Coordinates of N, CA and C in Angstrom, one line a residue:
Chain A
G1 N 1.6 16.9 5.6 CA 2.9 16.2 5.8 C 3.6 16.1 4.5
P2 N 4.8 15.4 4.5 CA 5.5 15.2 3.3 C 4.8 14.4 2.3
K3 N 5.0 14.7 1.0 CA 4.2 14.0 0.0 C 5.1 13.3 -1.1
V4 N 4.5 12.3 -1.7 CA 5.1 11.7 -2.9 C 4.3 12.1 -4.1
L5 N 4.9 12.7 -5.1 CA 4.3 13.2 -6.3 C 4.5 12.2 -7.4
Q6 N 3.4 11.9 -8.1 CA 3.4 11.0 -9.3 C 3.0 11.7 -10.5
I7 N 3.8 11.6 -11.5 CA 3.5 12.3 -12.8 C 3.7 11.2 -13.9
P8 N 2.7 11.2 -14.9 CA 1.4 11.9 -14.9 C 0.4 11.2 -14.0
S9 N -0.8 11.9 -13.8 CA -1.8 11.2 -13.0 C -2.6 10.2 -13.9
H10 N -2.7 10.5 -15.2 CA -3.3 9.6 -16.1 C -2.5 9.5 -17.4
Q11 N -2.5 8.3 -18.0 CA -1.8 8.0 -19.2 C -2.5 7.0 -20.0
I12 N -2.8 7.4 -21.3 CA -3.4 6.4 -22.2 C -2.3 6.1 -23.3
I13 N -2.1 4.8 -23.6 CA -1.0 4.5 -24.5 C -1.4 3.3 -25.3
D14 N -0.9 3.3 -26.5 CA -1.1 2.2 -27.4 C -0.3 0.9 -27.0
M15 N -0.9 -0.2 -27.1 CA -0.2 -1.5 -26.8 C 1.0 -1.6 -27.6
G16 N 2.1 -2.0 -27.0 CA 3.4 -2.1 -27.7 C 4.3 -0.9 -27.5
Q17 N 3.7 0.2 -27.1 CA 4.6 1.4 -26.9 C 5.2 1.4 -25.6
M18 N 6.2 2.3 -25.4 CA 6.9 2.4 -24.1 C 6.2 3.5 -23.3
V19 N 6.2 3.2 -22.0 CA 5.7 4.3 -21.0 C 6.6 4.4 -19.9
T20 N 6.8 5.6 -19.4 CA 7.6 5.8 -18.2 C 6.7 6.5 -17.1
L21 N 6.6 6.0 -16.0 CA 5.9 6.6 -14.9 C 6.9 7.2 -13.9
N22 N 6.6 8.4 -13.5 CA 7.6 9.2 -12.7 C 7.1 9.3 -11.3
C23 N 8.0 9.3 -10.4 CA 7.7 9.4 -9.0 C 8.7 10.3 -8.3
D24 N 8.3 11.3 -7.6 CA 9.2 12.2 -6.8 C 9.0 11.9 -5.4
P25 N 9.9 11.1 -4.8 CA 9.6 10.6 -3.4 C 9.9 11.7 -2.4
V26 N 9.6 11.4 -1.1 CA 9.8 12.3 0.0 C 11.4 12.5 0.0
S27 N 11.8 13.8 0.2 CA 13.2 14.1 0.0 C 14.2 13.3 0.8
N28 N 14.0 13.0 2.0 CA 15.0 12.3 2.8 C 14.8 10.8 2.9
H29 N 13.8 10.3 2.1 CA 13.6 8.9 2.1 C 14.6 8.1 1.3
L30 N 14.9 6.9 1.7 CA 15.9 6.1 1.1 C 15.4 4.9 0.3
Y31 N 14.2 4.4 0.6 CA 13.6 3.2 0.1 C 12.5 3.6 -0.8
F32 N 12.3 2.9 -1.9 CA 11.3 3.3 -2.9 C 10.6 2.0 -3.4
Y33 N 9.3 2.2 -3.7 CA 8.5 1.0 -4.0 C 7.5 1.3 -5.2
W34 N 7.2 0.3 -5.9 CA 6.0 0.4 -6.8 C 5.1 -0.7 -6.5
Y35 N 3.7 -0.3 -6.5 CA 2.7 -1.3 -6.3 C 1.7 -1.1 -7.5
K36 N 1.0 -2.2 -7.9 CA 0.0 -2.2 -9.0 C -1.3 -2.5 -8.4
Q37 N -2.3 -1.8 -8.8 CA -3.7 -2.1 -8.4 C -4.6 -2.1 -9.6
I38 N -5.1 -3.2 -9.9 CA -6.2 -3.3 -11.0 C -7.5 -2.9 -10.3
L39 N -8.3 -2.2 -11.1 CA -9.6 -1.6 -10.6 C -10.3 -2.6 -9.7
G40 N -10.6 -2.2 -8.5 CA -11.4 -3.0 -7.6 C -10.7 -4.2 -7.0
Q41 N -9.4 -4.3 -7.3 CA -8.7 -5.5 -6.7 C -7.6 -5.0 -5.7
Q42 N -6.9 -6.0 -5.3 CA -5.9 -5.8 -4.2 C -4.7 -5.0 -4.8
M43 N -4.0 -4.3 -3.9 CA -2.8 -3.6 -4.2 C -1.6 -4.6 -4.1
E44 N -0.9 -4.8 -5.2 CA 0.1 -5.8 -5.2 C 1.5 -5.3 -5.4
F45 N 2.4 -5.8 -4.7 CA 3.8 -5.3 -4.7 C 4.5 -5.7 -6.0
L46 N 5.2 -4.7 -6.6 CA 6.0 -5.0 -7.8 C 7.5 -5.1 -7.5
V47 N 8.0 -4.0 -6.8 CA 9.5 -3.9 -6.7 C 9.8 -3.0 -5.6
N48 N 10.9 -3.2 -4.9 CA 11.5 -2.2 -4.1 C 13.0 -1.9 -4.4
F49 N 13.4 -0.7 -4.1 CA 14.7 -0.2 -4.6 C 15.4 0.6 -3.5
Y50 N 16.7 0.3 -3.4 CA 17.4 1.0 -2.4 C 18.9 1.1 -2.8
N51 N 19.5 2.2 -2.6 CA 20.9 2.5 -2.9 C 21.2 2.1 -4.3
G52 N 20.3 2.5 -5.2 CA 20.6 2.3 -6.6 C 20.3 0.9 -7.1
K53 N 19.8 0.0 -6.3 CA 19.6 -1.4 -6.7 C 18.2 -1.9 -6.4
V54 N 17.7 -2.8 -7.2 CA 16.5 -3.5 -6.9 C 16.8 -4.5 -5.8
M55 N 16.0 -4.4 -4.7 CA 16.2 -5.3 -3.6 C 15.3 -6.6 -3.7
E56 N 14.1 -6.4 -4.2 CA 13.2 -7.5 -4.3 C 12.2 -7.2 -5.4
K57 N 11.8 -8.2 -6.2 CA 10.7 -8.0 -7.2 C 9.8 -9.2 -7.1
S58 N 8.6 -8.9 -7.5 CA 7.6 -10.0 -7.5 C 7.4 -10.6 -8.8
K59 N 6.6 -11.6 -8.9 CA 6.4 -12.3 -10.2 C 5.7 -11.3 -11.2
L60 N 5.0 -10.3 -10.7 CA 4.3 -9.3 -11.5 C 5.3 -8.4 -12.2
F61 N 6.5 -8.3 -11.7 CA 7.5 -7.5 -12.3 C 8.2 -8.2 -13.5
K62 N 7.5 -8.1 -14.7 CA 7.9 -8.8 -15.8 C 9.2 -8.3 -16.4
D63 N 9.8 -9.0 -17.3 CA 11.0 -8.6 -18.0 C 10.9 -7.2 -18.7
Q64 N 9.6 -6.9 -19.1 CA 9.4 -5.6 -19.7 C 9.4 -4.4 -18.8
F65 N 9.5 -4.7 -17.5 CA 9.5 -3.6 -16.5 C 11.0 -3.3 -16.1
S66 N 11.2 -2.1 -15.8 CA 12.5 -1.7 -15.3 C 12.3 -0.5 -14.4
V67 N 13.2 -0.3 -13.4 CA 13.2 0.9 -12.5 C 14.5 1.5 -12.4
E68 N 14.6 2.8 -12.2 CA 15.8 3.4 -11.9 C 15.6 4.8 -11.2
R69 N 16.6 5.3 -10.6 CA 16.6 6.6 -10.0 C 17.9 7.3 -10.3
P70 N 18.0 7.8 -11.6 CA 19.3 8.4 -11.9 C 19.6 9.7 -11.2
D71 N 20.8 9.8 -10.5 CA 21.3 11.0 -9.9 C 20.3 11.6 -8.9
G72 N 19.6 10.8 -8.2 CA 18.7 11.3 -7.2 C 17.5 12.0 -7.7
S73 N 17.1 11.9 -8.9 CA 16.0 12.6 -9.5 C 14.7 11.7 -9.3
Y74 N 13.9 11.7 -10.3 CA 12.7 10.9 -10.2 C 13.0 9.4 -10.1
F75 N 12.2 8.7 -9.4 CA 12.2 7.2 -9.3 C 11.2 6.8 -10.4
T76 N 11.7 6.1 -11.4 CA 10.8 5.8 -12.6 C 10.6 4.3 -12.7
L77 N 9.4 4.0 -13.3 CA 9.0 2.7 -13.7 C 8.8 2.8 -15.2
K78 N 9.5 2.0 -15.9 CA 9.4 1.9 -17.4 C 8.8 0.6 -17.8
I79 N 7.9 0.6 -18.7 CA 7.3 -0.6 -19.3 C 7.5 -0.5 -20.8
Q80 N 8.3 -1.5 -21.3 CA 8.6 -1.5 -22.7 C 8.7 -3.0 -23.2
P81 N 7.8 -3.5 -24.0 CA 6.6 -2.8 -24.5 C 5.5 -3.0 -23.6
T82 N 4.5 -2.2 -23.7 CA 3.3 -2.3 -22.9 C 2.3 -3.4 -23.4
A83 N 1.5 -4.0 -22.5 CA 0.5 -5.0 -22.9 C -0.8 -4.6 -22.3
L84 N -1.9 -5.1 -22.8 CA -3.2 -4.7 -22.4 C -3.4 -5.0 -20.8
E85 N -2.8 -6.1 -20.4 CA -2.9 -6.4 -18.9 C -2.1 -5.5 -18.0
D86 N -1.4 -4.6 -18.6 CA -0.6 -3.6 -17.8 C -1.5 -2.4 -17.3
S87 N -2.8 -2.4 -17.9 CA -3.7 -1.3 -17.5 C -4.0 -1.5 -16.0
A88 N -3.8 -0.4 -15.2 CA -3.9 -0.5 -13.8 C -3.6 0.9 -13.2
V89 N -3.8 1.0 -11.9 CA -3.2 2.2 -11.2 C -1.9 1.8 -10.6
Y90 N -0.9 2.5 -10.8 CA 0.5 2.2 -10.3 C 0.8 3.3 -9.2
F91 N 1.0 2.7 -8.0 CA 1.3 3.6 -6.9 C 2.8 3.5 -6.6
C92 N 3.4 4.7 -6.4 CA 4.8 4.8 -5.9 C 4.7 5.1 -4.4
A93 N 5.7 4.6 -3.7 CA 5.8 4.8 -2.2 C 7.2 5.0 -1.9
S94 N 7.5 5.7 -0.8 CA 8.9 5.8 -0.3 C 8.8 5.7 1.3
S95 N 10.0 5.3 1.8 CA 10.1 5.2 3.3 C 11.5 5.6 3.7
L96 N 11.6 6.1 4.9 CA 12.9 6.5 5.4 C 13.9 5.3 5.7
G97 N 13.3 4.3 6.3 CA 14.1 3.1 6.6 C 13.3 1.9 6.1
W98 N 14.0 0.7 6.2 CA 13.3 -0.5 5.7 C 12.2 -0.9 6.6
D99 N 12.2 -0.4 7.9 CA 11.1 -0.8 8.8 C 10.2 0.4 9.1
S100 N 10.3 1.4 8.3 CA 9.4 2.6 8.4 C 8.1 2.4 7.7
D101 N 7.0 3.1 8.1 CA 5.8 3.1 7.3 C 6.0 3.8 5.9
Y102 N 5.2 3.5 5.0 CA 5.3 4.1 3.6 C 4.5 5.4 3.5
T103 N 5.0 6.3 2.7 CA 4.2 7.4 2.1 C 4.0 7.1 0.7
F104 N 2.7 7.1 0.3 CA 2.3 6.8 -1.0 C 1.9 8.0 -1.8
G105 N 2.1 8.0 -3.1 CA 1.6 9.0 -4.0 C 0.2 8.7 -4.4
S106 N -0.4 9.5 -5.2 CA -1.8 9.4 -5.5 C -2.1 8.4 -6.7
G107 N -1.0 8.0 -7.3 CA -1.1 6.9 -8.3 C -1.1 7.5 -9.7
T108 N -0.7 6.7 -10.7 CA -0.8 7.0 -12.1 C -1.8 5.9 -12.7
R109 N -2.8 6.4 -13.3 CA -3.8 5.6 -13.9 C -3.4 5.3 -15.3
L110 N -3.0 4.1 -15.6 CA -2.5 3.7 -16.9 C -3.5 2.9 -17.7
L111 N -3.8 3.3 -18.9 CA -4.7 2.6 -19.7 C -4.0 2.2 -21.0
V112 N -3.9 0.9 -21.3 CA -3.2 0.5 -22.5 C -4.3 0.0 -23.4
I113 N -4.3 0.6 -24.7 CA -5.4 0.3 -25.6 C -4.9 -0.4 -26.9
Chain B
G1 N 3.8 -18.1 1.5 CA 4.2 -16.8 1.7 C 3.3 -16.1 2.7
D2 N 3.7 -14.8 3.0 CA 2.8 -14.0 3.9 C 1.5 -13.6 3.3
S3 N 0.5 -13.5 4.1 CA -0.8 -13.1 3.5 C -1.7 -12.4 4.6
V4 N -2.6 -11.6 4.1 CA -3.5 -10.9 5.0 C -4.9 -11.1 4.5
T5 N -5.8 -11.4 5.3 CA -7.2 -11.7 4.9 C -8.1 -10.7 5.6
Q6 N -8.9 -10.0 4.9 CA -9.9 -9.1 5.4 C -11.3 -9.7 5.1
T7 N -12.0 -10.0 6.1 CA -13.3 -10.7 5.9 C -14.3 -10.0 5.1
E8 N -14.4 -8.7 5.4 CA -15.5 -7.9 4.8 C -15.0 -7.1 3.6
G9 N -15.6 -7.3 2.5 CA -15.3 -6.5 1.3 C -15.9 -5.1 1.4
Q10 N -17.1 -5.1 1.9 CA -17.8 -3.8 2.1 C -18.5 -3.8 3.4
V11 N -18.5 -2.6 4.0 CA -19.3 -2.3 5.3 C -20.1 -1.0 5.1
A12 N -21.3 -1.1 5.5 CA -22.2 0.1 5.4 C -22.8 0.3 6.8
L13 N -22.5 1.5 7.3 CA -23.0 1.9 8.7 C -23.6 3.3 8.7
S14 N -24.3 3.6 9.8 CA -24.8 5.0 9.9 C -23.9 5.7 10.9
E15 N -23.9 7.0 10.9 CA -23.1 7.8 11.8 C -23.3 7.4 13.2
E16 N -22.3 7.4 14.0 CA -22.3 7.1 15.4 C -22.3 5.6 15.7
D17 N -22.4 4.8 14.6 CA -22.3 3.3 14.8 C -20.9 2.9 15.2
F18 N -20.9 1.7 15.8 CA -19.6 1.1 16.2 C -19.1 0.3 15.0
L19 N -17.8 0.4 14.7 CA -17.2 -0.2 13.6 C -16.2 -1.3 14.0
T20 N -16.3 -2.4 13.3 CA -15.3 -3.5 13.4 C -15.0 -4.0 12.0
I21 N -13.7 -3.9 11.6 CA -13.3 -4.6 10.3 C -12.3 -5.6 10.7
H22 N -12.6 -6.9 10.3 CA -11.8 -8.0 10.7 C -10.5 -8.2 9.8
C23 N -9.4 -8.5 10.4 CA -8.2 -8.7 9.7 C -7.5 -9.9 10.4
N24 N -7.1 -10.9 9.6 CA -6.3 -12.0 10.1 C -5.1 -12.1 9.2
Y25 N -4.0 -12.6 9.7 CA -2.8 -12.7 8.9 C -2.2 -14.1 9.0
S26 N -1.3 -14.3 8.1 CA -0.5 -15.6 8.1 C 1.0 -15.2 7.8
A27 N 1.8 -15.4 8.8 CA 3.2 -15.1 8.6 C 4.0 -15.7 9.8
S28 N 5.3 -15.9 9.6 CA 6.1 -16.5 10.6 C 6.5 -15.4 11.6
G29 N 6.8 -15.8 12.9 CA 7.3 -14.9 13.9 C 6.4 -13.8 14.3
Y30 N 7.0 -12.6 14.4 CA 6.3 -11.4 14.8 C 6.3 -10.4 13.7
P31 N 5.4 -10.5 12.7 CA 5.4 -9.4 11.7 C 4.9 -8.1 12.3
A32 N 5.3 -7.0 11.7 CA 4.7 -5.7 12.0 C 3.3 -5.7 11.3
L33 N 2.3 -5.2 12.0 CA 1.0 -5.1 11.4 C 0.6 -3.6 11.3
F34 N -0.1 -3.3 10.2 CA -0.5 -2.0 9.8 C -2.0 -1.9 9.5
W35 N -2.5 -0.6 9.6 CA -3.7 -0.2 9.0 C -3.4 1.0 8.1
Y36 N -3.9 1.0 6.9 CA -3.8 2.1 6.0 C -5.2 2.5 5.6
V37 N -5.4 3.8 5.2 CA -6.7 4.2 4.7 C -6.5 4.9 3.4
Q38 N -7.5 4.7 2.5 CA -7.4 5.2 1.1 C -8.7 5.9 0.8
Y39 N -8.6 7.3 0.5 CA -9.7 8.1 0.1 C -9.7 8.1 -1.4
P40 N -10.9 8.3 -2.0 CA -11.0 8.3 -3.5 C -10.0 9.2 -4.2
G41 N -9.4 8.7 -5.2 CA -8.4 9.5 -6.0 C -7.1 9.7 -5.3
E42 N -6.8 9.0 -4.2 CA -5.6 9.2 -3.5 C -4.9 7.9 -3.2
G43 N -3.6 7.9 -2.8 CA -2.9 6.7 -2.4 C -3.3 6.4 -1.0
P44 N -2.9 5.2 -0.5 CA -3.1 4.8 0.9 C -2.3 5.7 1.8
Q45 N -2.9 6.0 3.0 CA -2.2 6.7 4.0 C -2.1 5.9 5.2
F46 N -0.9 5.9 5.8 CA -0.6 5.2 7.0 C -1.5 5.7 8.2
L47 N -2.2 4.7 8.8 CA -3.0 5.0 10.0 C -2.3 4.8 11.3
F48 N -1.9 3.5 11.5 CA -1.1 3.2 12.6 C -0.5 1.8 12.5
R49 N 0.4 1.4 13.4 CA 1.0 0.0 13.3 C 1.1 -0.5 14.8
A50 N 1.4 -1.8 14.8 CA 1.8 -2.5 16.1 C 2.8 -3.6 15.7
S51 N 3.7 -3.8 16.6 CA 4.8 -4.7 16.3 C 5.0 -5.8 17.3
R52 N 4.2 -5.8 18.4 CA 4.4 -6.9 19.4 C 3.0 -7.4 19.8
D53 N 3.0 -8.6 20.3 CA 1.8 -9.2 20.8 C 1.2 -8.3 21.9
K54 N -0.1 -8.1 21.8 CA -0.9 -7.3 22.8 C -0.7 -5.8 22.7
E55 N 0.2 -5.4 21.7 CA 0.3 -3.9 21.5 C -0.9 -3.3 20.8
K56 N -1.3 -2.2 21.3 CA -2.4 -1.5 20.7 C -1.9 -0.3 19.8
G57 N -2.4 -0.3 18.6 CA -2.1 0.9 17.8 C -3.4 1.7 17.7
S58 N -3.2 3.0 17.5 CA -4.4 3.9 17.4 C -4.1 5.2 16.7
S59 N -5.1 5.8 16.1 CA -5.0 7.0 15.5 C -6.4 7.5 15.1
R60 N -6.7 8.8 15.2 CA -8.0 9.4 14.8 C -9.2 8.6 15.3
G61 N -9.1 8.0 16.5 CA -10.2 7.3 17.1 C -10.3 5.9 16.6
F62 N -9.5 5.4 15.7 CA -9.4 4.0 15.3 C -8.4 3.3 16.2
E63 N -8.6 2.1 16.4 CA -7.6 1.3 17.2 C -7.7 -0.2 16.8
A64 N -6.5 -0.9 17.0 CA -6.5 -2.3 16.8 C -5.4 -2.9 17.7
T65 N -5.6 -4.1 18.2 CA -4.7 -4.7 19.1 C -4.1 -6.0 18.5
Y66 N -2.8 -6.1 18.5 CA -2.1 -7.2 18.0 C -2.4 -8.5 18.8
N67 N -2.9 -9.5 18.2 CA -3.3 -10.7 18.9 C -2.6 -11.9 18.1
K68 N -1.4 -12.3 18.7 CA -0.6 -13.3 18.0 C -1.3 -14.7 18.1
E69 N -2.0 -15.0 19.2 CA -2.6 -16.3 19.3 C -3.7 -16.4 18.3
A70 N -4.5 -15.4 18.1 CA -5.6 -15.4 17.1 C -5.1 -15.0 15.7
T71 N -3.9 -14.6 15.6 CA -3.3 -14.0 14.3 C -4.3 -13.0 13.8
S72 N -4.6 -12.0 14.6 CA -5.6 -11.0 14.2 C -5.1 -9.6 14.5
F73 N -5.8 -8.6 13.9 CA -5.5 -7.2 14.1 C -6.7 -6.4 13.6
H74 N -7.8 -6.6 14.3 CA -9.1 -6.1 13.9 C -9.2 -4.6 14.2
L75 N -9.7 -3.9 13.2 CA -9.8 -2.4 13.3 C -11.2 -2.1 13.9
Q76 N -11.2 -1.1 14.9 CA -12.4 -0.7 15.6 C -12.5 0.8 15.8
K77 N -13.7 1.3 15.8 CA -13.9 2.7 16.1 C -15.3 2.8 16.8
A78 N -15.3 3.5 17.9 CA -16.5 3.5 18.7 C -17.7 4.2 18.0
S79 N -17.4 5.3 17.3 CA -18.5 6.1 16.7 C -18.0 6.7 15.4
V80 N -18.5 6.1 14.3 CA -18.0 6.5 13.0 C -18.7 7.8 12.5
Q81 N -18.0 8.5 11.7 CA -18.5 9.8 11.1 C -18.5 9.6 9.5
E82 N -19.3 10.4 8.9 CA -19.4 10.3 7.4 C -18.0 10.5 6.8
S83 N -17.2 11.3 7.4 CA -15.8 11.5 6.8 C -14.9 10.3 6.9
D84 N -15.4 9.3 7.6 CA -14.6 8.0 7.7 C -14.8 7.1 6.5
S85 N -15.7 7.5 5.6 CA -15.9 6.7 4.4 C -14.7 6.6 3.6
A86 N -14.2 5.4 3.4 CA -12.9 5.2 2.6 C -12.7 3.7 2.5
V87 N -11.6 3.3 1.9 CA -11.2 1.9 1.9 C -10.1 1.7 2.9
Y88 N -10.2 0.7 3.7 CA -9.2 0.4 4.8 C -8.5 -0.9 4.5
Y89 N -7.2 -0.8 4.5 CA -6.3 -1.9 4.2 C -5.5 -2.3 5.5
C90 N -5.6 -3.6 5.8 CA -4.8 -4.2 6.8 C -3.5 -4.7 6.0
A91 N -2.4 -4.6 6.7 CA -1.1 -5.0 6.0 C -0.1 -5.5 7.0
L92 N 0.9 -6.2 6.5 CA 1.9 -6.8 7.4 C 3.3 -6.7 6.7
R93 N 4.3 -6.7 7.5 CA 5.7 -6.8 7.0 C 6.4 -7.8 7.9
S94 N 7.0 -8.8 7.3 CA 7.8 -9.7 8.1 C 9.0 -9.0 8.6
N95 N 9.5 -9.5 9.8 CA 10.6 -8.8 10.5 C 11.9 -9.5 10.2
Y96 N 12.1 -9.9 8.9 CA 13.4 -10.5 8.6 C 14.3 -9.6 7.8
G97 N 13.9 -8.3 7.7 CA 14.8 -7.3 7.1 C 14.5 -7.1 5.7
N98 N 14.4 -5.8 5.3 CA 14.2 -5.5 3.8 C 13.0 -6.1 3.2
E99 N 12.0 -6.4 4.0 CA 10.8 -7.0 3.5 C 9.8 -5.9 3.1
K100 N 9.0 -6.2 2.0 CA 8.0 -5.3 1.6 C 6.8 -5.5 2.5
I101 N 5.9 -4.5 2.4 CA 4.6 -4.5 3.0 C 3.6 -5.3 2.1
T102 N 2.9 -6.3 2.7 CA 1.9 -7.0 2.0 C 0.5 -6.5 2.4
F103 N -0.3 -6.2 1.5 CA -1.6 -5.6 1.8 C -2.7 -6.7 1.7
G104 N -3.8 -6.5 2.5 CA -5.0 -7.2 2.3 C -5.8 -6.7 1.2
A105 N -6.9 -7.3 0.9 CA -7.8 -6.9 -0.3 C -8.5 -5.6 0.0
G106 N -8.6 -5.1 1.2 CA -9.2 -3.8 1.5 C -10.7 -4.0 1.8
T107 N -11.2 -3.1 2.7 CA -12.6 -3.1 3.0 C -13.2 -1.7 2.8
K108 N -14.2 -1.6 1.9 CA -14.8 -0.3 1.6 C -15.8 0.0 2.7
L109 N -15.6 1.1 3.4 CA -16.5 1.6 4.4 C -17.3 2.7 3.9
T110 N -18.6 2.6 4.0 CA -19.5 3.7 3.6 C -20.4 4.0 4.8
I111 N -20.3 5.3 5.2 CA -21.1 5.8 6.3 C -22.2 6.7 5.8
K112 N -23.5 6.3 6.2 CA -24.6 7.1 5.8 C -24.9 8.2 6.8
P113 N -25.2 9.4 6.4 CA -25.4 10.5 7.3 C -26.7 10.3 8.1

């Protein structure tokens, strides 16, 4: 079936540096999401994005986080500056409609050292 | 806020055993209920959903019935196979529009050959 691609699959970065996680959603999907999963823990909602705007964000979506999808290209999550507690797997998802099921990518494993 | 509780963190069975993974939810009205499955190194995959009381969702031999009175959506399979080993997530989405999917903590299913 259709897939969501996430690039890179792994990223190691020094604390305080900037990182951008890239997501190539399913081509005709209109809604985009980021979730965060710390190893062995629950998958937690960060943000959803539609029509060029953030629709909802959670308390985990700190001021250092931002999302965008310039000109229909990658849907990106930027963290600037990174902190040790940002180490996690970040999953991107997309859906056709607000009430559709999600298609997830395989995740980006981020390690902040 | 909305929440999903999965009773079992881990389940270990043998092939051809009967599977039940318990899921209870807390939300107003009639949320949509989901099951997702996650294999190692991949993102969660949509398994099936149900949107109304007493509706049964099913896929690949797995099934669950929406029970509003008990606020439950337990996952069952009559005869598990080794290939069913994965993490299973129960999830919900409130039906008030533009709501994100909230996931439970997940249940790791291990099937011994």
